[in-house]
PDB file of C-alpha atoms in Angstrom:
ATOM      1  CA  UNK V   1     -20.023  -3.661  19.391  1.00  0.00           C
ATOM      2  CA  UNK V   2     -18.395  -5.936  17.421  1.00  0.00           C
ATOM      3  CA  UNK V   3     -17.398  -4.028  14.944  1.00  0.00           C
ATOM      4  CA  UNK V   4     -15.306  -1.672  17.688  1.00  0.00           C
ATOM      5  CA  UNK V   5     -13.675  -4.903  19.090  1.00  0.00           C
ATOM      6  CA  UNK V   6     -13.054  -5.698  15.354  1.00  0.00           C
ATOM      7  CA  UNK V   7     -11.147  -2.210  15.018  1.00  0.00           C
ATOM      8  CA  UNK V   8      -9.541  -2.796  18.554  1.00  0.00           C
ATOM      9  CA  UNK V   9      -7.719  -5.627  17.719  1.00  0.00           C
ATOM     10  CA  UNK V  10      -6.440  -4.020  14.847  1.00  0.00           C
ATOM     11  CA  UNK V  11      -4.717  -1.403  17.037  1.00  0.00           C
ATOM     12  CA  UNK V  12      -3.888  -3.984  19.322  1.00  0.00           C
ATOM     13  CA  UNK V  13      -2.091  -6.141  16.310  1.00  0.00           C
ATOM     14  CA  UNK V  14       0.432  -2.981  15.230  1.00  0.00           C
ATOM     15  CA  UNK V  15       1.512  -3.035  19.369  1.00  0.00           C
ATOM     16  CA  UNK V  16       2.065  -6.480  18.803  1.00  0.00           C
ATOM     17  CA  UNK V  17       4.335  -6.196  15.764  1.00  0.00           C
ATOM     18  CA  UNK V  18       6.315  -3.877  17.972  1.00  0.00           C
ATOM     19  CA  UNK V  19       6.617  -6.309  20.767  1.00  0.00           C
ATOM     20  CA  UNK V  20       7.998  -8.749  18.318  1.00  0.00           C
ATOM     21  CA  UNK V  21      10.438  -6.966  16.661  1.00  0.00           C
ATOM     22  CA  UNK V  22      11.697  -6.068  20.083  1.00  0.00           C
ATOM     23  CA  UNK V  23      11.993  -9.672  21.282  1.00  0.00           C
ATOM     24  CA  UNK V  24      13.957 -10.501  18.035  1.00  0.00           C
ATOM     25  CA  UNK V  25      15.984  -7.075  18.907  1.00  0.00           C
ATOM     26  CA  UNK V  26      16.619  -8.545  22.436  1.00  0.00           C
ATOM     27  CA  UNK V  27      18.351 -11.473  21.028  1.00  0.00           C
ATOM     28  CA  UNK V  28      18.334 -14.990  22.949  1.00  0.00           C
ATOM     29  CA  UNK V  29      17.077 -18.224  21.558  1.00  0.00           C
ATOM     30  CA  UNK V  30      14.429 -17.393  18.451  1.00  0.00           C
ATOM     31  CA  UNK V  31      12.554 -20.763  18.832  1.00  0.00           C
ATOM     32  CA  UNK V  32      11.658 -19.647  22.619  1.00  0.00           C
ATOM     33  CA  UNK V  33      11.414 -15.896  23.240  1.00  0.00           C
ATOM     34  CA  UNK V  34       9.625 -15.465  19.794  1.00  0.00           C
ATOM     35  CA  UNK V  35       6.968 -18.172  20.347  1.00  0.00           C
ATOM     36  CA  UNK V  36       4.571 -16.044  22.821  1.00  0.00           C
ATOM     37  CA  UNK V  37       5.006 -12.862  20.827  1.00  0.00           C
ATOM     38  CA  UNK V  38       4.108 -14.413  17.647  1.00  0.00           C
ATOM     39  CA  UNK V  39       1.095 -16.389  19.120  1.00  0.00           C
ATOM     40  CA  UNK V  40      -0.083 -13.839  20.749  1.00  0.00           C
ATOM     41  CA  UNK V  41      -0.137 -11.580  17.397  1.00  0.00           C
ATOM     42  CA  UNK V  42      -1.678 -14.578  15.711  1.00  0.00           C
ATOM     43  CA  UNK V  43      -4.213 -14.462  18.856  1.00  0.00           C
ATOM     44  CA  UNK V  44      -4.818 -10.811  17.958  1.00  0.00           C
ATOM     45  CA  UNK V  45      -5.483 -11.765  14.261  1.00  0.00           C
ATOM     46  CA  UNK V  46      -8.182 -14.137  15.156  1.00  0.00           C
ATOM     47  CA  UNK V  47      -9.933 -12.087  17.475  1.00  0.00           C
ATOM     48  CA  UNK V  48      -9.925  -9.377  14.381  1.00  0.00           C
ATOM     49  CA  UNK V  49     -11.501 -11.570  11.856  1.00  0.00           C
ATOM     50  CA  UNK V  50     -13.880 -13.670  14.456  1.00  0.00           C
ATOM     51  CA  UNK V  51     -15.692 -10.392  15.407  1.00  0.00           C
ATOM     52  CA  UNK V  52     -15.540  -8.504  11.816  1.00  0.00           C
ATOM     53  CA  UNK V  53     -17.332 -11.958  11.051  1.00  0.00           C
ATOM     54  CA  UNK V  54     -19.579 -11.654  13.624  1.00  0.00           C
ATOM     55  CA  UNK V  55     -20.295  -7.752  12.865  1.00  0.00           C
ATOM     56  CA  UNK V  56     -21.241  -8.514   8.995  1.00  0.00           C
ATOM     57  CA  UNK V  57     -23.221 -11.202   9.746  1.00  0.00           C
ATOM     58  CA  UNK V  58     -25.772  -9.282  12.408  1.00  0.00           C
ATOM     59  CA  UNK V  59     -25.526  -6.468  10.459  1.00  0.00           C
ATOM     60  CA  UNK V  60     -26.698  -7.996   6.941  1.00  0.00           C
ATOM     61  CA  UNK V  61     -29.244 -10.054   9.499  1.00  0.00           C
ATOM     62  CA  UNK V  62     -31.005  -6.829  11.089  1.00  0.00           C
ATOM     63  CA  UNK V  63     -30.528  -4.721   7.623  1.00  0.00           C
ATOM     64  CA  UNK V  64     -32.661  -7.641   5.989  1.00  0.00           C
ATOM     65  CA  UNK V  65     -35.046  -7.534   8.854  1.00  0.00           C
ATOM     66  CA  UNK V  66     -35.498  -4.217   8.397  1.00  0.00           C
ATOM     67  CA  UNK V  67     -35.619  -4.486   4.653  1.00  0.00           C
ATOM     68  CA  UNK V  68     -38.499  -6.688   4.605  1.00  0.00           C
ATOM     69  CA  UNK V  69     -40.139  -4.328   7.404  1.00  0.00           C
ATOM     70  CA  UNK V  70     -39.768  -1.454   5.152  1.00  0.00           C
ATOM     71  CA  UNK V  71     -40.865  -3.222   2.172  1.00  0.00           C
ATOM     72  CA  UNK V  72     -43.967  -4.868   3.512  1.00  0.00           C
ATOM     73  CA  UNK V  73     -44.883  -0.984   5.044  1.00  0.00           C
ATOM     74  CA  UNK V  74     -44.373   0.178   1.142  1.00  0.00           C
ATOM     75  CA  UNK V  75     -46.723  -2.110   0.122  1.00  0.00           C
ATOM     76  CA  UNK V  76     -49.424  -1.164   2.014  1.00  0.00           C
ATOM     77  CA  UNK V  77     -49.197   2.240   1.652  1.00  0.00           C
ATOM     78  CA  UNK V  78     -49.113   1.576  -2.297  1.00  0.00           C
ATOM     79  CA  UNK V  79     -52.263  -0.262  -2.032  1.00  0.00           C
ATOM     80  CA  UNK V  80     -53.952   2.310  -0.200  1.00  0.00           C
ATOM     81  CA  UNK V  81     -53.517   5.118  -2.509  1.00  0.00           C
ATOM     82  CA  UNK V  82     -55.886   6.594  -4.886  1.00  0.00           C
ATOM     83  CA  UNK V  83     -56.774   5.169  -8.574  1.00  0.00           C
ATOM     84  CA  UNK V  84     -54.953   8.714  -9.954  1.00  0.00           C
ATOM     85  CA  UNK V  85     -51.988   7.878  -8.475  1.00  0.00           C
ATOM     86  CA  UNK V  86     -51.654   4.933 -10.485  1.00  0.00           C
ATOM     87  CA  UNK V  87     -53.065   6.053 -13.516  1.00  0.00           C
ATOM     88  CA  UNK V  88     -50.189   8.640 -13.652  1.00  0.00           C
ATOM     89  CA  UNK V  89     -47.307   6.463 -13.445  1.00  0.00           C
ATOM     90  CA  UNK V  90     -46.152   3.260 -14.745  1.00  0.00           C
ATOM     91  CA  UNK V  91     -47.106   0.151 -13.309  1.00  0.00           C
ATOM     92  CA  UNK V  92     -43.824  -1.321 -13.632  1.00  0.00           C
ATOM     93  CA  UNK V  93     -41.830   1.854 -11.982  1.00  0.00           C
ATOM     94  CA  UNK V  94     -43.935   1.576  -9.396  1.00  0.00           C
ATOM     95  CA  UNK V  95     -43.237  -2.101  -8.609  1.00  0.00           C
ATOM     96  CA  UNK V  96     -39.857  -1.198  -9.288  1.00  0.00           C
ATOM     97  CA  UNK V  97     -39.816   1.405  -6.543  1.00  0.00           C
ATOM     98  CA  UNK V  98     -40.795  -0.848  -3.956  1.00  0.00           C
ATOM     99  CA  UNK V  99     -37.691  -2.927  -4.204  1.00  0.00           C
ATOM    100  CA  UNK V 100     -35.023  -0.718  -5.309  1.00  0.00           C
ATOM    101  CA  UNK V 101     -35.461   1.949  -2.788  1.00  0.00           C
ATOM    102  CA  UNK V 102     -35.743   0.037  -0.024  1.00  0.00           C
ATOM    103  CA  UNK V 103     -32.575  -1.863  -1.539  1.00  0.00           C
ATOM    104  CA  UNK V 104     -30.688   1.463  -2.108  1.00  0.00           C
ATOM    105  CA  UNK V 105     -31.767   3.075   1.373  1.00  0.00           C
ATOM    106  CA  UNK V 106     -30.406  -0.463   3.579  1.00  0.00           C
ATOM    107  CA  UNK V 107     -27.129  -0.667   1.816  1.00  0.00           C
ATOM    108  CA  UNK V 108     -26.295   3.177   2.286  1.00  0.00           C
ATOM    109  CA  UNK V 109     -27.361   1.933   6.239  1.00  0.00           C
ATOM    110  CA  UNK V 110     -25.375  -1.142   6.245  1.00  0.00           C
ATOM    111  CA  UNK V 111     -21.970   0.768   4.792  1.00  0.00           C
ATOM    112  CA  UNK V 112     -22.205   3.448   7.151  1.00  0.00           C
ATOM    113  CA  UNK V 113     -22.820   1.524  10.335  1.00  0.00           C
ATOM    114  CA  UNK V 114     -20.372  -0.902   9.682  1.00  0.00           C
ATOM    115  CA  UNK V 115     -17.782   0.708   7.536  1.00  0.00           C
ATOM    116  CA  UNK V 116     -17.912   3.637   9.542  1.00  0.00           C
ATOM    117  CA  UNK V 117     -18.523   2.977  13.285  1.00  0.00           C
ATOM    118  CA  UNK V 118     -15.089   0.373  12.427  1.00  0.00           C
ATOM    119  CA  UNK V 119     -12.843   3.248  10.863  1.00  0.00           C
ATOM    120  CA  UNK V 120     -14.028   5.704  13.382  1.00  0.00           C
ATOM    121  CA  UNK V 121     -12.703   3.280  16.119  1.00  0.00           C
ATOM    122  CA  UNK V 122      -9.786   2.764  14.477  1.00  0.00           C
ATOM    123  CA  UNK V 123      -8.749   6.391  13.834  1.00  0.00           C
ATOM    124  CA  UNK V 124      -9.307   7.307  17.524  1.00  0.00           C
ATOM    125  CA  UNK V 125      -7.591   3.725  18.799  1.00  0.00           C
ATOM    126  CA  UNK V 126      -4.874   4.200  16.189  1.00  0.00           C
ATOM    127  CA  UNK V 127      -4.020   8.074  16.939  1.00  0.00           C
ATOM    128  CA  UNK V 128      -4.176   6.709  20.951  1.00  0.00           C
ATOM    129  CA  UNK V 129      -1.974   4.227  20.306  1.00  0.00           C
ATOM    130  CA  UNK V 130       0.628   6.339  18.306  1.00  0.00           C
ATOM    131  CA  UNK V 131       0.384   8.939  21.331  1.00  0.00           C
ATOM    132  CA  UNK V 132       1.237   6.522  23.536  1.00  0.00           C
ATOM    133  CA  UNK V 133       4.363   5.455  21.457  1.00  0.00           C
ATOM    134  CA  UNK V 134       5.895   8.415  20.943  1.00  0.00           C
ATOM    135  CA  UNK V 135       4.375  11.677  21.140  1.00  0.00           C
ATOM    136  CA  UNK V 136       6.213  14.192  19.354  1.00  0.00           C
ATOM    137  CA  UNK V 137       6.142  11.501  15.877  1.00  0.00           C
ATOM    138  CA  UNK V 138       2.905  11.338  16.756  1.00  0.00           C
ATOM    139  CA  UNK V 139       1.540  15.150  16.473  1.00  0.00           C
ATOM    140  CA  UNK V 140       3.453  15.067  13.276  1.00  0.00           C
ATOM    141  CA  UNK V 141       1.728  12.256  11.541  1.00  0.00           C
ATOM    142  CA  UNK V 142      -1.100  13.301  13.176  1.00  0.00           C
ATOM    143  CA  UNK V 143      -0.840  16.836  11.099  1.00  0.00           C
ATOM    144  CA  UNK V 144       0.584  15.410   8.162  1.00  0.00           C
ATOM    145  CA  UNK V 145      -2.317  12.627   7.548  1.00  0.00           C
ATOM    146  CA  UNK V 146      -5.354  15.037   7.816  1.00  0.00           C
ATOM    147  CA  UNK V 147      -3.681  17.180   5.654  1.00  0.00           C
ATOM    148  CA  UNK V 148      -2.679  15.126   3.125  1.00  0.00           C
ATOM    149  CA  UNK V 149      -5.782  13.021   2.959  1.00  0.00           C
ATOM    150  CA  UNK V 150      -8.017  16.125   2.402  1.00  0.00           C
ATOM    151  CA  UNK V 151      -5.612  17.030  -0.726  1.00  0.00           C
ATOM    152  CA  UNK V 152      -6.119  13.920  -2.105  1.00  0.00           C
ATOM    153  CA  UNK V 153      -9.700  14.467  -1.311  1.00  0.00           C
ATOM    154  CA  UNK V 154      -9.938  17.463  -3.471  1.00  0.00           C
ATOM    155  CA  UNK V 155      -7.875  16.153  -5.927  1.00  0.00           C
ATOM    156  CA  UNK V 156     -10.066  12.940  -6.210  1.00  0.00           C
ATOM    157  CA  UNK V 157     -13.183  15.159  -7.003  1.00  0.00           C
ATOM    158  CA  UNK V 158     -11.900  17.235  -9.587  1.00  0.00           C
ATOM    159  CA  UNK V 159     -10.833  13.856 -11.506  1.00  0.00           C
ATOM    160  CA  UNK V 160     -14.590  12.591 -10.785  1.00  0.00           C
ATOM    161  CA  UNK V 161     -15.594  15.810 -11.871  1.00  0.00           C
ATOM    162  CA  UNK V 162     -13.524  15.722 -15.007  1.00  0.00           C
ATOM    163  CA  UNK V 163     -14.815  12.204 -15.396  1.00  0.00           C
ATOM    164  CA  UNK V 164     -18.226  13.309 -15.764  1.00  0.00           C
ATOM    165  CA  UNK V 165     -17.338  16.120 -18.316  1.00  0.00           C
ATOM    166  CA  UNK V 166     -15.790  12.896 -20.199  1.00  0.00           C
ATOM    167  CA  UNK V 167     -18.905  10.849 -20.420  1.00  0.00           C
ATOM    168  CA  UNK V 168     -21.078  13.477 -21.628  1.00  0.00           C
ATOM    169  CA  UNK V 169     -18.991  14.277 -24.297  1.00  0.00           C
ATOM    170  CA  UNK V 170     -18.510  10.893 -25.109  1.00  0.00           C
ATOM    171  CA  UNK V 171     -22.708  10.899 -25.167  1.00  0.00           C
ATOM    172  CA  UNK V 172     -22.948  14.107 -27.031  1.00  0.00           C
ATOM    173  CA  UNK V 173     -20.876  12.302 -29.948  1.00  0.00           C
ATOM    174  CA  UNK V 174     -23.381   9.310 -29.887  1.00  0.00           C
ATOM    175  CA  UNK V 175     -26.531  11.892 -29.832  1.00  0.00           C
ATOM    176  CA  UNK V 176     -25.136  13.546 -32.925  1.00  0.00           C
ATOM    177  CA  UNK V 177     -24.834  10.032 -34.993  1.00  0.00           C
ATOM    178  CA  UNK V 178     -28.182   9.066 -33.541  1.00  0.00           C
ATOM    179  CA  UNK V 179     -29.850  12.315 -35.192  1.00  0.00           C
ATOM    180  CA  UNK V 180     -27.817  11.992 -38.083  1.00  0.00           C
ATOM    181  CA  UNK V 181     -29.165   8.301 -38.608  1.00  0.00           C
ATOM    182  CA  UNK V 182     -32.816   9.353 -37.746  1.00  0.00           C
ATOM    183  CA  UNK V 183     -32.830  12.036 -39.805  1.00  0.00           C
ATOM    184  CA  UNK V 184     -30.864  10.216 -42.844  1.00  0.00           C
ATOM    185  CA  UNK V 185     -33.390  11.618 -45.627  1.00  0.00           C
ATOM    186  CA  UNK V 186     -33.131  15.422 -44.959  1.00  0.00           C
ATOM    187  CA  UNK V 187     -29.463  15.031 -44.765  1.00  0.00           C
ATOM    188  CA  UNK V 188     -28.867  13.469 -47.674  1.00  0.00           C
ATOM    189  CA  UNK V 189     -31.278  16.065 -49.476  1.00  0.00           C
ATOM    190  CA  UNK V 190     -29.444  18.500 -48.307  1.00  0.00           C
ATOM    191  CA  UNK V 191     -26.081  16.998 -49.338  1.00  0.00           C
ATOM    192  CA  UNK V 192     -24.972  17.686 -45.216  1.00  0.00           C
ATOM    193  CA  UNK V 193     -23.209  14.298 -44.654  1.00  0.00           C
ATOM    194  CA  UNK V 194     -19.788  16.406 -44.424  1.00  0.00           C
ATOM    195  CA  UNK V 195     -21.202  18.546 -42.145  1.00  0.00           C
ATOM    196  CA  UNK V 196     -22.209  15.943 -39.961  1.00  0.00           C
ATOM    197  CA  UNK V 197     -18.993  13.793 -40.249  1.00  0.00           C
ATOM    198  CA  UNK V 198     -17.404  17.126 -38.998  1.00  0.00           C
ATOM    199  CA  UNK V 199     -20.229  17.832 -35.881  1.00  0.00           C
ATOM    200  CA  UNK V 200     -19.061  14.518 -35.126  1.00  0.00           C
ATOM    201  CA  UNK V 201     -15.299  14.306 -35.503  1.00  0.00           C
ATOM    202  CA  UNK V 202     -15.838  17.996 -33.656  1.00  0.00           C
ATOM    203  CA  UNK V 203     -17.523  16.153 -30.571  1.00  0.00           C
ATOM    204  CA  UNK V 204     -15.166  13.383 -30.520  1.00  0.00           C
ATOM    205  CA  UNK V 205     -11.885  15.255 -30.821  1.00  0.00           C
ATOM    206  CA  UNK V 206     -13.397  16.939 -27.482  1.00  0.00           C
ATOM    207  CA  UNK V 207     -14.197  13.663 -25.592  1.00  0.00           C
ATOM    208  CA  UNK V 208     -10.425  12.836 -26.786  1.00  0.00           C
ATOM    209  CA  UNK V 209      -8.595  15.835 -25.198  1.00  0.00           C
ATOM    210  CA  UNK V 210     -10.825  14.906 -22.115  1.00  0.00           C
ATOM    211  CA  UNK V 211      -9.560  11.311 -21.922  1.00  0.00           C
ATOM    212  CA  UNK V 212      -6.131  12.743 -22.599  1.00  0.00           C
ATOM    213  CA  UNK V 213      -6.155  14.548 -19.790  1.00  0.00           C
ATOM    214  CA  UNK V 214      -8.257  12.562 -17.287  1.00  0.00           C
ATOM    215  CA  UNK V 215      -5.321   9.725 -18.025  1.00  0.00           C
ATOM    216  CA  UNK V 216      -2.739  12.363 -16.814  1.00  0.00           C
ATOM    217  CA  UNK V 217      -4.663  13.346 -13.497  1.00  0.00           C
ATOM    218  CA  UNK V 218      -4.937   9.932 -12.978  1.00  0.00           C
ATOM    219  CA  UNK V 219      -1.694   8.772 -13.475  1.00  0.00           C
ATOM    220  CA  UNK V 220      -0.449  11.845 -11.525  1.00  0.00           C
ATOM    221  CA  UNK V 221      -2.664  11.098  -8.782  1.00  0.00           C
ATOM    222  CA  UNK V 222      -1.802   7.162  -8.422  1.00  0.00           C
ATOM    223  CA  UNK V 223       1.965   8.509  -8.746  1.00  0.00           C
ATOM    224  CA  UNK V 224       1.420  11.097  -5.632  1.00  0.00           C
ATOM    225  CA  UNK V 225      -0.291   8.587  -3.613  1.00  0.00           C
ATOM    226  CA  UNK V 226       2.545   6.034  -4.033  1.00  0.00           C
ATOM    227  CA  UNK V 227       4.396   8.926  -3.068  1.00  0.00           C
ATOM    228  CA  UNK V 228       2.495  10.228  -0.487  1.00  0.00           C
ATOM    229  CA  UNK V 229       2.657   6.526   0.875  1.00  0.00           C
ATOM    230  CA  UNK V 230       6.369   5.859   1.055  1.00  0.00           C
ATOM    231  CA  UNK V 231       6.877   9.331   1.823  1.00  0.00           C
ATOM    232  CA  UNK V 232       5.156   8.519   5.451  1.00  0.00           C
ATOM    233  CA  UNK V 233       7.543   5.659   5.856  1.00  0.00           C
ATOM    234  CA  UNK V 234      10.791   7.130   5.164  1.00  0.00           C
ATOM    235  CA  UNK V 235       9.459  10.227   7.580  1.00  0.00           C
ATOM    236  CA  UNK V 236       8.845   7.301  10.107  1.00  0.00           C
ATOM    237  CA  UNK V 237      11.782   5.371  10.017  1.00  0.00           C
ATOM    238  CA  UNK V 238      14.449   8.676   9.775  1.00  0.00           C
ATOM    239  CA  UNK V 239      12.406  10.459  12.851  1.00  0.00           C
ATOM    240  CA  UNK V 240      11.906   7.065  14.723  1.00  0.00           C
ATOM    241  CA  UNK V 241      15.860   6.244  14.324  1.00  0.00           C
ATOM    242  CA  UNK V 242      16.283   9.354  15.699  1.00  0.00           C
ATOM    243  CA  UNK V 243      14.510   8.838  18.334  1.00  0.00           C
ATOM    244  CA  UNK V 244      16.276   5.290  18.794  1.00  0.00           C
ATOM    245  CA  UNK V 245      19.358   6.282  18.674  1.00  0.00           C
ATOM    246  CA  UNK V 246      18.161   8.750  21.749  1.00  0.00           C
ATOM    247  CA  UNK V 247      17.114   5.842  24.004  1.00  0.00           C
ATOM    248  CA  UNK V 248      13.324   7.159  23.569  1.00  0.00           C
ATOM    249  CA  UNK V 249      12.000   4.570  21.286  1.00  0.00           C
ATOM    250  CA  UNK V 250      12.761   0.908  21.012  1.00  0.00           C
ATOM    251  CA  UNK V 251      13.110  -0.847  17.568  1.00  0.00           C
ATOM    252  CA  UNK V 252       9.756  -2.362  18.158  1.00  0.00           C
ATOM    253  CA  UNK V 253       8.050   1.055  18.901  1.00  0.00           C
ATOM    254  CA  UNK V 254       9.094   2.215  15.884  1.00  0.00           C
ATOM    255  CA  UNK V 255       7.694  -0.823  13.808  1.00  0.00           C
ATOM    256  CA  UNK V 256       4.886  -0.608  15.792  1.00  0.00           C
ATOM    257  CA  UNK V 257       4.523   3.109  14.777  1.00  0.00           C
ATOM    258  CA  UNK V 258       4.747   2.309  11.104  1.00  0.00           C
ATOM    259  CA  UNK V 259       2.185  -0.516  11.231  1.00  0.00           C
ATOM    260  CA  UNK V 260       0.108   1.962  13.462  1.00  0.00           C
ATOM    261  CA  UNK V 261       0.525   4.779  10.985  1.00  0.00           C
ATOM    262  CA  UNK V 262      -0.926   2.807   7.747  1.00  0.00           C
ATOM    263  CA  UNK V 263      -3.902   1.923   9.649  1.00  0.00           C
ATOM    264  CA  UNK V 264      -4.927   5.419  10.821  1.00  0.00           C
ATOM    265  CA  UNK V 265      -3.963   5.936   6.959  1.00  0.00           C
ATOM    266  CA  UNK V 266      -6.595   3.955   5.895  1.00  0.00           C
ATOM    267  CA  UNK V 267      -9.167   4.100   8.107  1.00  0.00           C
ATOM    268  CA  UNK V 268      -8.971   8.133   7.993  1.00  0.00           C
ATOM    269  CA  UNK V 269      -8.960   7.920   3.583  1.00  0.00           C
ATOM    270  CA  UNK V 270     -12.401   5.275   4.361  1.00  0.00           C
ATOM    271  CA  UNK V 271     -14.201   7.981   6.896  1.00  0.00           C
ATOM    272  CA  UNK V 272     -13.331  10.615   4.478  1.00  0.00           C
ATOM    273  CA  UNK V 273     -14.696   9.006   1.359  1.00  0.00           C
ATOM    274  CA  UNK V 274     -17.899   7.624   3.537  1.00  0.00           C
ATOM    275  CA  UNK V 275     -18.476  11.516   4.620  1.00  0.00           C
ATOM    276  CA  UNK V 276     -18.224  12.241   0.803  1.00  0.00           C
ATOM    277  CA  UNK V 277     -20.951   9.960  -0.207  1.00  0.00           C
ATOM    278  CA  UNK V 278     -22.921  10.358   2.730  1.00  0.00           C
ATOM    279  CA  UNK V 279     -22.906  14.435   1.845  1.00  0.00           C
TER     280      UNK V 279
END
């Protein structure tokens, strides 16, 4: 619960923004007709980080409860298994496996109750709130940010992917020195130390034209996203002075928008990646 009124005052805060910018639109004395819109964003603000204060803290409480429930049930079951079972594995894995699954399996609970439940709330508050701004910008960020997000998706896997191809060949370089070393005698009898100096430089000039390329995918996807990013803005503030010029939005709609829009952004990019580990 508190992480949804944690998410709820963040779509409340971007509604505030707009209200703002429409008082300072309006005109009139700043020092008076500004005071109750800013307070009341700096009201919204407080609320925000009260309750995502509140919603870590009961969370990490009740995860550690259950931690120690979970743990103490391990235990137990440990104890009561047969002599073979023990005599198979080592004594120290075992220990090991108490704690670090338990560990592993709470934290994968804790990020996907609170990370999630607070995105999810703020993608279907946020695209709400955007409706109720202005519906025609709205179903066309609301098709452009799936859309794009998924790209990015699939683009951020294939450099993960490409990142993995990286590291073993970086490791099959390092296994090639290490059997070179181990094996020092029989390639020295054999007079093979250019051999192996080329195995290696082989492996290595692979693991290079990996890194080479993995810094261009990155580069290229840091350089879309900033794109991607500002790209969303401009589309915002050309449609939304359309629309302003038309008498259908105010000024502070259209702020509002924007500050709406970079939420949904975010939150949608945070359910996306938590579905992606999850899977």
């Amino acid at each position: 619960l508190s992480s949804v009124v944690a998410a709820v005052a963040g779509v409340r805060a971007a509604q505030h923004i707009g209200s703002t910018f429409d008082v300072m639109a309006d005109g009139g004395n700043p020092a008076v007709s500004l005071a109750p819109a800013v307070l009341a964003l700096v009201a919204v603000y407080t609320v925000r980080a009260v309750f995502g204060f509140v919603s870590a803290t009961l969370l990490s409480m009740g995860v550690n409860r259950l931690a120690t429930r979970l743990q103490t049930a391990m235990v137990r079951s440990l104890l009561e298994q047969d002599i073979a079972f023990f005599d198979g594995a080592p004594r120290g894995a075992v220990a090991a496996l108490v704690t670090a699954d338990v560990r592993d399996a709470t934290s994968a609970l804790k990020h996907v109750l609170q990370n999630g439940l607070q995105m999810l709330t703020a993608v279907v508050g946020g695209a709400w709130s955007l409706l109720h701004l202005s519906s025609r910008l709205s179903a066309l960020m609301l098709t452009a940010i799936p859309i794009s997000t998924l790209v990015f998706q699939q683009f951020g896997r294939y450099i993960r992917a490409l990142s993995r191809r990286e590291r073993e060949a970086s490791a099959a370089s390092t296994a090639v020195v290490s059997e070179s070393v181990a094996n020092i005698r029989t390639v020295q009898s054999f007079v093979a130390e250019d051999l192996e100096a080329r195995r290696f430089a082989a492996e290595v000039e692979s693991a290079l034209t990996l890194r080479h390329s993995l810094g261009m995918l990155r580069g290229a996807f840091f350089g879309l996203l900033g794109f991607a990013l500002h790209g969303v803005t401009a589309l915002v503030v050309a449609a939304g002075g359309a629309l302003v010029s038309r008498g259908d939005m105010t000024h502070g709609d259209v702020s509002a928008f924007l500050a709406q829009t970079r939420e949904v952004i975010q939150a949608f990019g945070g359910l996306t990646r938590l579905a992606d580990e999850v899977r």
